[in-house]
JSON list of C-alpha atoms in Angstrom, two decimals:
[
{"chain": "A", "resi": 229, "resn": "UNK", "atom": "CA", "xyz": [59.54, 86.49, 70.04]},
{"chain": "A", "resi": 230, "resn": "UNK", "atom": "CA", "xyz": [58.97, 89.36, 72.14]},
{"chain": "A", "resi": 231, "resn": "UNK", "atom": "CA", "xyz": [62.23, 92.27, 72.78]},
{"chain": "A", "resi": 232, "resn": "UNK", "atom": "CA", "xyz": [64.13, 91.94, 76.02]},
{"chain": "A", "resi": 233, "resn": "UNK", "atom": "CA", "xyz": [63.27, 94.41, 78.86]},
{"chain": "A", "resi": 234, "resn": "UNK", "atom": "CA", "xyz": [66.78, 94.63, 79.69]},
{"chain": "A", "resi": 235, "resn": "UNK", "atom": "CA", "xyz": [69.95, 93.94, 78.28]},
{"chain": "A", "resi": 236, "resn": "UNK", "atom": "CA", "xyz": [71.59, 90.28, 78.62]},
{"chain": "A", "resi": 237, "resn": "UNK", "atom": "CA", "xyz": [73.77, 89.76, 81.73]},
{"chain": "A", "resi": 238, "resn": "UNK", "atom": "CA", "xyz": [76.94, 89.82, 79.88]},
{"chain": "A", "resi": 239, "resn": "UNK", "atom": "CA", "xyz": [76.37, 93.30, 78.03]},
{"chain": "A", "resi": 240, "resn": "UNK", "atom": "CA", "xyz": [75.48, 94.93, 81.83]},
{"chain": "A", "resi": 241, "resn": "UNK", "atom": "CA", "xyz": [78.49, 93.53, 83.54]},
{"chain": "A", "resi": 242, "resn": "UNK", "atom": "CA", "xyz": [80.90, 94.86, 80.31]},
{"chain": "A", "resi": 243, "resn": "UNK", "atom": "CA", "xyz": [79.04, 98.06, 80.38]},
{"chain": "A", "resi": 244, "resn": "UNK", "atom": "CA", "xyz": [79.59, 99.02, 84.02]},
{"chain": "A", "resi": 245, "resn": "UNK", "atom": "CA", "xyz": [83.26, 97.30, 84.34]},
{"chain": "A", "resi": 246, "resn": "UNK", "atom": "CA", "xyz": [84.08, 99.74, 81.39]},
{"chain": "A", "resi": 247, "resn": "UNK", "atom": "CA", "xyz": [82.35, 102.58, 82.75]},
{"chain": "A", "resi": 248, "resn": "UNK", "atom": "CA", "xyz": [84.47, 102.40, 85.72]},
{"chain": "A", "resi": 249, "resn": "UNK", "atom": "CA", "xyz": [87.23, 101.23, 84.18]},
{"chain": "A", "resi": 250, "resn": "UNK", "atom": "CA", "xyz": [87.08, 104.95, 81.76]},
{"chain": "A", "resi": 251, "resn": "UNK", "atom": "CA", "xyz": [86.22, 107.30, 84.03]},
{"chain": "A", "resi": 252, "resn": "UNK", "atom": "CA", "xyz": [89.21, 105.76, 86.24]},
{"chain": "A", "resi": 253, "resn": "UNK", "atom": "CA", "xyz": [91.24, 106.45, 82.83]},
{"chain": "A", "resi": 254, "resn": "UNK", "atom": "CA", "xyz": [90.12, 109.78, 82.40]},
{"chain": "A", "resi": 255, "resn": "UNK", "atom": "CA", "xyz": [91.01, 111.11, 85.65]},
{"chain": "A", "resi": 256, "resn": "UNK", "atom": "CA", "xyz": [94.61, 109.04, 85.22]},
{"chain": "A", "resi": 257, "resn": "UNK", "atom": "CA", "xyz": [95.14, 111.26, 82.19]},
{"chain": "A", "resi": 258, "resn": "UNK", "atom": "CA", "xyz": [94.04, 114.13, 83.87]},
{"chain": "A", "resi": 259, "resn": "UNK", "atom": "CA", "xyz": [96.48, 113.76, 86.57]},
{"chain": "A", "resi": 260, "resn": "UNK", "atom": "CA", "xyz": [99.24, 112.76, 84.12]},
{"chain": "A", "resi": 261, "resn": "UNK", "atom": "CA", "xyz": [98.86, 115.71, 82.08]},
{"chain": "A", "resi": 262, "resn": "UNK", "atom": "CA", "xyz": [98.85, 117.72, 85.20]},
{"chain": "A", "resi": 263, "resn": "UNK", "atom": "CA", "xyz": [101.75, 116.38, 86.85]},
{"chain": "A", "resi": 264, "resn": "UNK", "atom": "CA", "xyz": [106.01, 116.66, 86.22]},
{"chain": "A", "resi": 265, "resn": "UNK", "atom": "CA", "xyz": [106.81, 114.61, 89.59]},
{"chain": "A", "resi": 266, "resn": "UNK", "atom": "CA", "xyz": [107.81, 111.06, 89.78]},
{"chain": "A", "resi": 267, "resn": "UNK", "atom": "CA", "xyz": [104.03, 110.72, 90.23]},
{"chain": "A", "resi": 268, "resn": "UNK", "atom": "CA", "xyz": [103.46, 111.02, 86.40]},
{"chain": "A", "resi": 269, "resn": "UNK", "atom": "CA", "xyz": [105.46, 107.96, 85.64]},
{"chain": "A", "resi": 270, "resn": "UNK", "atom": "CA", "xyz": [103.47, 106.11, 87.98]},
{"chain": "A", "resi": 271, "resn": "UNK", "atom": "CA", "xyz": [99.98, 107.42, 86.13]},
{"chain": "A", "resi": 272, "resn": "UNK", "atom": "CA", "xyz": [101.54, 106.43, 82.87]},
{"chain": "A", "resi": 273, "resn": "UNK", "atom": "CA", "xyz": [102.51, 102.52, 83.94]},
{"chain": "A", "resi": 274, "resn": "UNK", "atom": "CA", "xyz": [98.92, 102.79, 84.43]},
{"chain": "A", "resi": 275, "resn": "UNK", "atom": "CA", "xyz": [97.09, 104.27, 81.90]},
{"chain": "A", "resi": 276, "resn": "UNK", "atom": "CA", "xyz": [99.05, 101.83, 78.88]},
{"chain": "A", "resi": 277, "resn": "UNK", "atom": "CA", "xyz": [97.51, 98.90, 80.33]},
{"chain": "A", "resi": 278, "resn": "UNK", "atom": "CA", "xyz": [94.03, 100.31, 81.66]},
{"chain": "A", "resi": 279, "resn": "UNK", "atom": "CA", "xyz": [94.07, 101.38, 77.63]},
{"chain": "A", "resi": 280, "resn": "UNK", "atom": "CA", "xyz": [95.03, 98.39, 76.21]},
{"chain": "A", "resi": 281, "resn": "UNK", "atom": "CA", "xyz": [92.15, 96.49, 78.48]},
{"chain": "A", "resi": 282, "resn": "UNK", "atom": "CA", "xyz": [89.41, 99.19, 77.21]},
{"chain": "A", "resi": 283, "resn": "UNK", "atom": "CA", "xyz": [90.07, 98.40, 73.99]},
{"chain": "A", "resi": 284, "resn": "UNK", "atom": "CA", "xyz": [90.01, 94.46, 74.48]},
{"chain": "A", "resi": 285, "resn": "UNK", "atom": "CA", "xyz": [87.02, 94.96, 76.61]},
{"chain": "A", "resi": 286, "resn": "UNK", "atom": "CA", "xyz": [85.01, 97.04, 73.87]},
{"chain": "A", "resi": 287, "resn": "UNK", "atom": "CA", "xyz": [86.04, 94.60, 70.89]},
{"chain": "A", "resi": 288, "resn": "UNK", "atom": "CA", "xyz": [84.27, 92.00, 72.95]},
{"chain": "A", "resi": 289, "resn": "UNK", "atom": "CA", "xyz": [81.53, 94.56, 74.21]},
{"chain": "A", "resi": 290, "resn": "UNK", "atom": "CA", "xyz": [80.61, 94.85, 70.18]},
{"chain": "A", "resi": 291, "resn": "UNK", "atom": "CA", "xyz": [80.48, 91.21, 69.65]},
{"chain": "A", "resi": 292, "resn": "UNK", "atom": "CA", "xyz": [78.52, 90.73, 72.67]},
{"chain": "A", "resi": 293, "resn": "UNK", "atom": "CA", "xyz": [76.30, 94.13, 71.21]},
{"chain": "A", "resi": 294, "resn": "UNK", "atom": "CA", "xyz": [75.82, 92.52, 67.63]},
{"chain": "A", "resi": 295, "resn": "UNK", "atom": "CA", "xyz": [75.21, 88.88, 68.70]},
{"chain": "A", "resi": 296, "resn": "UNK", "atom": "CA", "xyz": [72.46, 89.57, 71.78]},
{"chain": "A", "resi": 297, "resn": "UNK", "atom": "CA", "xyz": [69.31, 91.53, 71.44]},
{"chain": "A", "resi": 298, "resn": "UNK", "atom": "CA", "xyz": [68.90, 95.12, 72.96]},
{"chain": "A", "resi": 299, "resn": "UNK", "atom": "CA", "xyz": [65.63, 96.43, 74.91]},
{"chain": "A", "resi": 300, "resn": "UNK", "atom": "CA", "xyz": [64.28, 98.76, 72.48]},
{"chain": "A", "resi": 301, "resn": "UNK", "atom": "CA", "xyz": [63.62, 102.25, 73.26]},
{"chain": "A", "resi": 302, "resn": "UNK", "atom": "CA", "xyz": [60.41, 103.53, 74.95]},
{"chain": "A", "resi": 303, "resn": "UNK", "atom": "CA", "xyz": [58.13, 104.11, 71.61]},
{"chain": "A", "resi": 304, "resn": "UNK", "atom": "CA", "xyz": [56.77, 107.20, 72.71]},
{"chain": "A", "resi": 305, "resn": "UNK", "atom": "CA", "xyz": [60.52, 108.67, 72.65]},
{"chain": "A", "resi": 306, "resn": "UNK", "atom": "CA", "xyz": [60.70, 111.75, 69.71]},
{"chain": "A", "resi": 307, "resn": "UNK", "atom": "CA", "xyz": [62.69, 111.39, 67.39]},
{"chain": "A", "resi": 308, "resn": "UNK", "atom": "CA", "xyz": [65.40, 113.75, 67.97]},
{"chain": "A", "resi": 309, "resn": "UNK", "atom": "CA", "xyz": [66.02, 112.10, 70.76]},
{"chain": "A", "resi": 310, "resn": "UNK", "atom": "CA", "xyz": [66.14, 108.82, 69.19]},
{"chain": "A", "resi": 311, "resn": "UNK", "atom": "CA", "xyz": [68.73, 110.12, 66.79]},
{"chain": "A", "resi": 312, "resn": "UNK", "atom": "CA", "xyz": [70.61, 111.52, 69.88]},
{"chain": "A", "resi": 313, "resn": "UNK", "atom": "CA", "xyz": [70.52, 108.18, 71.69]},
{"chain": "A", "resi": 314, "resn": "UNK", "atom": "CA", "xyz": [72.18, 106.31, 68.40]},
{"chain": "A", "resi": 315, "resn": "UNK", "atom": "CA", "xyz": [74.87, 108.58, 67.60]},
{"chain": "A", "resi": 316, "resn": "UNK", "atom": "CA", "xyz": [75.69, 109.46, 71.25]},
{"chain": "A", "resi": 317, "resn": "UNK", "atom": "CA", "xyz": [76.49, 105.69, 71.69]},
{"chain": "A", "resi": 318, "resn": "UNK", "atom": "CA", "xyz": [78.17, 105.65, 68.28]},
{"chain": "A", "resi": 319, "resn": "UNK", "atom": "CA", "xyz": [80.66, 108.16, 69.06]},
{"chain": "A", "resi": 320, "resn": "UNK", "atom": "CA", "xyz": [81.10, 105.93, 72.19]},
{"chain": "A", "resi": 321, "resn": "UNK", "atom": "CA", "xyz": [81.62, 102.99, 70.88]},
{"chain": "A", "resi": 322, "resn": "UNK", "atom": "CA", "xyz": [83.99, 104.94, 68.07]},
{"chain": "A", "resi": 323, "resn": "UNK", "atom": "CA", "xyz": [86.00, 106.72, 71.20]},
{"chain": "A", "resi": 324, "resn": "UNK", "atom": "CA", "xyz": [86.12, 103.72, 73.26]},
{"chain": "A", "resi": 325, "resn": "UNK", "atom": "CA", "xyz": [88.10, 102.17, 70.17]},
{"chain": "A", "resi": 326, "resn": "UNK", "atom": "CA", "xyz": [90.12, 104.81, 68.59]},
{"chain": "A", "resi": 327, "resn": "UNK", "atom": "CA", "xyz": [91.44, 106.30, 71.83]},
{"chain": "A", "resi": 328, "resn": "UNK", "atom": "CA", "xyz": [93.45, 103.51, 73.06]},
{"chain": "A", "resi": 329, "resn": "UNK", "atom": "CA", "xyz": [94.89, 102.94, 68.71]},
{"chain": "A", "resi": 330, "resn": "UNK", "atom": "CA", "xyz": [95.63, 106.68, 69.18]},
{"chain": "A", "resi": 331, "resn": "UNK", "atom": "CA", "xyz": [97.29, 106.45, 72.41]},
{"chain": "A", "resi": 332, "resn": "UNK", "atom": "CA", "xyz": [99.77, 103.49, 70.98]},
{"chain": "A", "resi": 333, "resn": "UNK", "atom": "CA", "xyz": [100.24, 105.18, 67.51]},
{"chain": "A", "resi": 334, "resn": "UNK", "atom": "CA", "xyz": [101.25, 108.44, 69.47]},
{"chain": "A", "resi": 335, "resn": "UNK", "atom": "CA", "xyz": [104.11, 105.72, 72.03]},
{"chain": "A", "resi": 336, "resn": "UNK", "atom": "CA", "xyz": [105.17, 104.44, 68.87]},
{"chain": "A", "resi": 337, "resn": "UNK", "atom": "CA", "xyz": [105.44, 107.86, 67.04]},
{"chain": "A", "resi": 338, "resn": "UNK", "atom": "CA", "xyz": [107.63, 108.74, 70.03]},
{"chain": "A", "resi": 339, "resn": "UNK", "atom": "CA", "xyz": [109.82, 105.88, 69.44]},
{"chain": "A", "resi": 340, "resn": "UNK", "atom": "CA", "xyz": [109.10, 104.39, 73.02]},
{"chain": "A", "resi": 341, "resn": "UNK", "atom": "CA", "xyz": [108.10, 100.33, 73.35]},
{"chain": "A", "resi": 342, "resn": "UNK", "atom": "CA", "xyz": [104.79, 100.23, 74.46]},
{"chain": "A", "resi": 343, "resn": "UNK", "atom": "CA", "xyz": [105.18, 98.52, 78.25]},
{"chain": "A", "resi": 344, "resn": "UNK", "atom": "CA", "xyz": [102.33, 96.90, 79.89]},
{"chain": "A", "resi": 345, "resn": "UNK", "atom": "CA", "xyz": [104.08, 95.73, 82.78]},
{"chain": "A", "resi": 346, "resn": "UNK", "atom": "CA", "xyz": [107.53, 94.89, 83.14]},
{"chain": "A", "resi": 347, "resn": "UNK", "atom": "CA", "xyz": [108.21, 92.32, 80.32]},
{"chain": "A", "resi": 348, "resn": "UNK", "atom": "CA", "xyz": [105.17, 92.93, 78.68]},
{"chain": "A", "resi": 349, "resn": "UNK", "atom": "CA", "xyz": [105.67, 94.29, 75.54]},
{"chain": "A", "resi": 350, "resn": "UNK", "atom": "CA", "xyz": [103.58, 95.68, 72.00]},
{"chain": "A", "resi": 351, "resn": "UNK", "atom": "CA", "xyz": [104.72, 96.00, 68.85]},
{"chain": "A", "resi": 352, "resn": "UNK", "atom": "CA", "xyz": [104.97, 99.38, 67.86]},
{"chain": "A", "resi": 353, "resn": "UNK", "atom": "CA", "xyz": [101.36, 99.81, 65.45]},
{"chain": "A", "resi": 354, "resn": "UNK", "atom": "CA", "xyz": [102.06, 99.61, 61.57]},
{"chain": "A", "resi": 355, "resn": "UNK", "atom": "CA", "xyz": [105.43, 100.92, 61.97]},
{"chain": "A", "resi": 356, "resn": "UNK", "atom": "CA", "xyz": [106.15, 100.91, 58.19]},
{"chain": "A", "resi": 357, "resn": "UNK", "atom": "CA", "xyz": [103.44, 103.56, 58.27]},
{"chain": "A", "resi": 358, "resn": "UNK", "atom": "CA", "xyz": [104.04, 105.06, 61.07]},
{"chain": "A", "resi": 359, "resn": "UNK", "atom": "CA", "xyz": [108.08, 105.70, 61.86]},
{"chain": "A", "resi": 360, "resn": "UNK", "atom": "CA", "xyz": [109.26, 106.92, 65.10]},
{"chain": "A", "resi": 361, "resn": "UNK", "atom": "CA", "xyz": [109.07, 110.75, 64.46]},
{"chain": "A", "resi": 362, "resn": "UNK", "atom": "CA", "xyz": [108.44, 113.84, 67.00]},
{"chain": "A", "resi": 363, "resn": "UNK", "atom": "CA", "xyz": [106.32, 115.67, 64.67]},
{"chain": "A", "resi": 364, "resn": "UNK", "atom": "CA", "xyz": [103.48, 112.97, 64.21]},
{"chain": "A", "resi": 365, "resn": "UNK", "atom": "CA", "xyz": [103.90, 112.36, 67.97]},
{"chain": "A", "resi": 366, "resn": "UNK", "atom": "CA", "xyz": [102.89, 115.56, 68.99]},
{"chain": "A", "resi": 367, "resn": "UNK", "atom": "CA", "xyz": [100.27, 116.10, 66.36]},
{"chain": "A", "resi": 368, "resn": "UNK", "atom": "CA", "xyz": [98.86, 112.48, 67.77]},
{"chain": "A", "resi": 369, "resn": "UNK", "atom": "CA", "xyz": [99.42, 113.67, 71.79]},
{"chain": "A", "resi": 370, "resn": "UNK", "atom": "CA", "xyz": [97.63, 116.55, 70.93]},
{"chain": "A", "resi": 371, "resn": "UNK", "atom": "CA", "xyz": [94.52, 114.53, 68.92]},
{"chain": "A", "resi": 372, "resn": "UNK", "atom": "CA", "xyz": [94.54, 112.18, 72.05]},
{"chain": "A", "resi": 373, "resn": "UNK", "atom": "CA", "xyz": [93.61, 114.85, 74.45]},
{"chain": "A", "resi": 374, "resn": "UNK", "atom": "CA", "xyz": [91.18, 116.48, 72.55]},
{"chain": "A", "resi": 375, "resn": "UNK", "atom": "CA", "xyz": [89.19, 113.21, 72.37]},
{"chain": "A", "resi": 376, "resn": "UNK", "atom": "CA", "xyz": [89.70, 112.39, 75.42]},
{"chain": "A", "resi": 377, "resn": "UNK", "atom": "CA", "xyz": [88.32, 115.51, 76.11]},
{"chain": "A", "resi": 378, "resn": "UNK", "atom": "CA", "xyz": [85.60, 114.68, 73.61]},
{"chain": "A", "resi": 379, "resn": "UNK", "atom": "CA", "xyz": [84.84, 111.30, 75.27]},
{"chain": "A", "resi": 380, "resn": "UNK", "atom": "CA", "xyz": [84.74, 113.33, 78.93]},
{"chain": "A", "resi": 381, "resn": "UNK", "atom": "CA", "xyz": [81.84, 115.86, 77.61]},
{"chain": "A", "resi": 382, "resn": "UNK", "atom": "CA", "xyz": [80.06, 112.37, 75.68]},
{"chain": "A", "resi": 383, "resn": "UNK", "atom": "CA", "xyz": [80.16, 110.27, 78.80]},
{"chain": "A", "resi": 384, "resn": "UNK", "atom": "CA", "xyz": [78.66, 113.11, 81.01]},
{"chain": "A", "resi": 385, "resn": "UNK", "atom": "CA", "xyz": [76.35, 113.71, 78.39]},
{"chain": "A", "resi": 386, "resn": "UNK", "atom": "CA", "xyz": [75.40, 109.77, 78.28]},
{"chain": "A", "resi": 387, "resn": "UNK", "atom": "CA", "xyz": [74.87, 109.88, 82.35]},
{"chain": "A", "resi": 388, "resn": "UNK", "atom": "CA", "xyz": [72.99, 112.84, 82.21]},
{"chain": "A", "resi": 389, "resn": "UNK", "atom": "CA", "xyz": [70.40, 111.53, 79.61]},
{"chain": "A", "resi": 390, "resn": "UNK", "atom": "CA", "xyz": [70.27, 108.23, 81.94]},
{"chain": "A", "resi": 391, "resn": "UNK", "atom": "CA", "xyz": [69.38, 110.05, 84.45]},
{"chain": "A", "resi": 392, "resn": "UNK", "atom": "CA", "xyz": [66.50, 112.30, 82.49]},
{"chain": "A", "resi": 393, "resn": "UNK", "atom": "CA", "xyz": [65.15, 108.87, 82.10]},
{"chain": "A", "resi": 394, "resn": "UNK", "atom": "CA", "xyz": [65.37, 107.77, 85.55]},
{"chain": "A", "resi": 395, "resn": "UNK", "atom": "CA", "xyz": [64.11, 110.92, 87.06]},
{"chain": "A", "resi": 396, "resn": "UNK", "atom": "CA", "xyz": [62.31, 112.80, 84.76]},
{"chain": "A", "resi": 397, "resn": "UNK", "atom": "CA", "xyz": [60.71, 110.43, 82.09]},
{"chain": "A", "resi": 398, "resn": "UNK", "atom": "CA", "xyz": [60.74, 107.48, 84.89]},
{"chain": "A", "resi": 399, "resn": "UNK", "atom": "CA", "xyz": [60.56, 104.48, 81.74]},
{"chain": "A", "resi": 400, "resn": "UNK", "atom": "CA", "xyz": [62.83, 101.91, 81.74]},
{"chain": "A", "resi": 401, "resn": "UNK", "atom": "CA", "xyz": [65.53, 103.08, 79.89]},
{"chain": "A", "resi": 402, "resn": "UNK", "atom": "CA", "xyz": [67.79, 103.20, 83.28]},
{"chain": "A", "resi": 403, "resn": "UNK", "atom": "CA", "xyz": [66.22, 99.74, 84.35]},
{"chain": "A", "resi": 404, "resn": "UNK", "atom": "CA", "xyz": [67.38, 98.07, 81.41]},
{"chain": "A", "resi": 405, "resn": "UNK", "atom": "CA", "xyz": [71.11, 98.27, 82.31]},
{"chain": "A", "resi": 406, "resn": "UNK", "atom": "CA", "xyz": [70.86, 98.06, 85.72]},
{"chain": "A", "resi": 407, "resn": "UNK", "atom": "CA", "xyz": [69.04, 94.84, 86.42]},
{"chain": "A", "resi": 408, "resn": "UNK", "atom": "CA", "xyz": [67.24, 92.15, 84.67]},
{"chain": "A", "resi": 409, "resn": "UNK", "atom": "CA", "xyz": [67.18, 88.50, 83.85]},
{"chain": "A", "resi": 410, "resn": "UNK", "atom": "CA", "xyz": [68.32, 89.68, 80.21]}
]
């Protein structure tokens, strides 16, 4: 059996719900981090939920990832660039996942329930571990922005390289996400 040209219907639709989906979170934090008016409250009721989704969506994206076949890459691709591909959408993957666990470790570290609406509510993560203390709650803020920062620079770094192989290498790389029969 010949490898798909593009990837299966269900991997394209997760794959641009949660692109939009992040890069809506990212500017979220941005603003929330950037704001002391009533408008950060608002940004927060926000960003628990859109984070709690992420991470439901990219459980299901790696199930759908390990249970469909993937296009290959173009074989004339070096190496390097290969390598660059895989552990670019590792540390995806890996962000997409321990961001949102980070971001309800640090609301439980700070002793606050973690809302999702109005009468939705999570259990505070592994709180036997992890009491209610102001210490690990800043140390996790402060890990939470820098990989969010980290996930900023990798997602910018994942559209640029699509669009090297839309523009410049003009292989179907780009075409494989975008359309297809699967």
């Amino acid at each position: 059996m010949s490898a798909p040209r593009h990837f299966a219907p269900l991997a394209r639709l997760l794959h641009w719900l949660m692109a939009l989906m992040i890069i809506a979170m990212l500017f979220i934090g941005a603003g929330m981090v950037a704001s002391v008016s009533e408008r950060h409250e608002w940004l927060l009721q926000l960003h628990k939920p859109l984070g709690i989704a992420i991470l439901l969506l990219v459980i299901a994206r790696l199930v759908v990832r390990f249970t469909t076949r993937q296009p290959p890459l173009p074989a004339d691709l070096p190496s390097w660039q290969v390598l660059a591909a895989k552990a670019s959408h590792g540390l995806l993957y890996a962000l997409m996942l321990i961001l949102p666990l980070l971001g309800w470790a640090m609301i439980s570290a700070a002793g606050d329930p973690v809302m999702l609406g109005h009468s939705l509510r999570l259990p505070a993560i592994l709180p036997a571990i992890l009491p209610a203390h102001a210490q690990t709650f800043a140390m996790l803020r402060k890990a939470h922005g820098y990989l969010a920062y980290l996930l900023f620079l990798t997602v910018l770094v994942h559209l640029a390289a699509a669009l090297f192989h839309a523009w410049v290498r003009r292989d179907e790389v780009m075409d494989s996400m975008l359309r297809g029969k699967g």
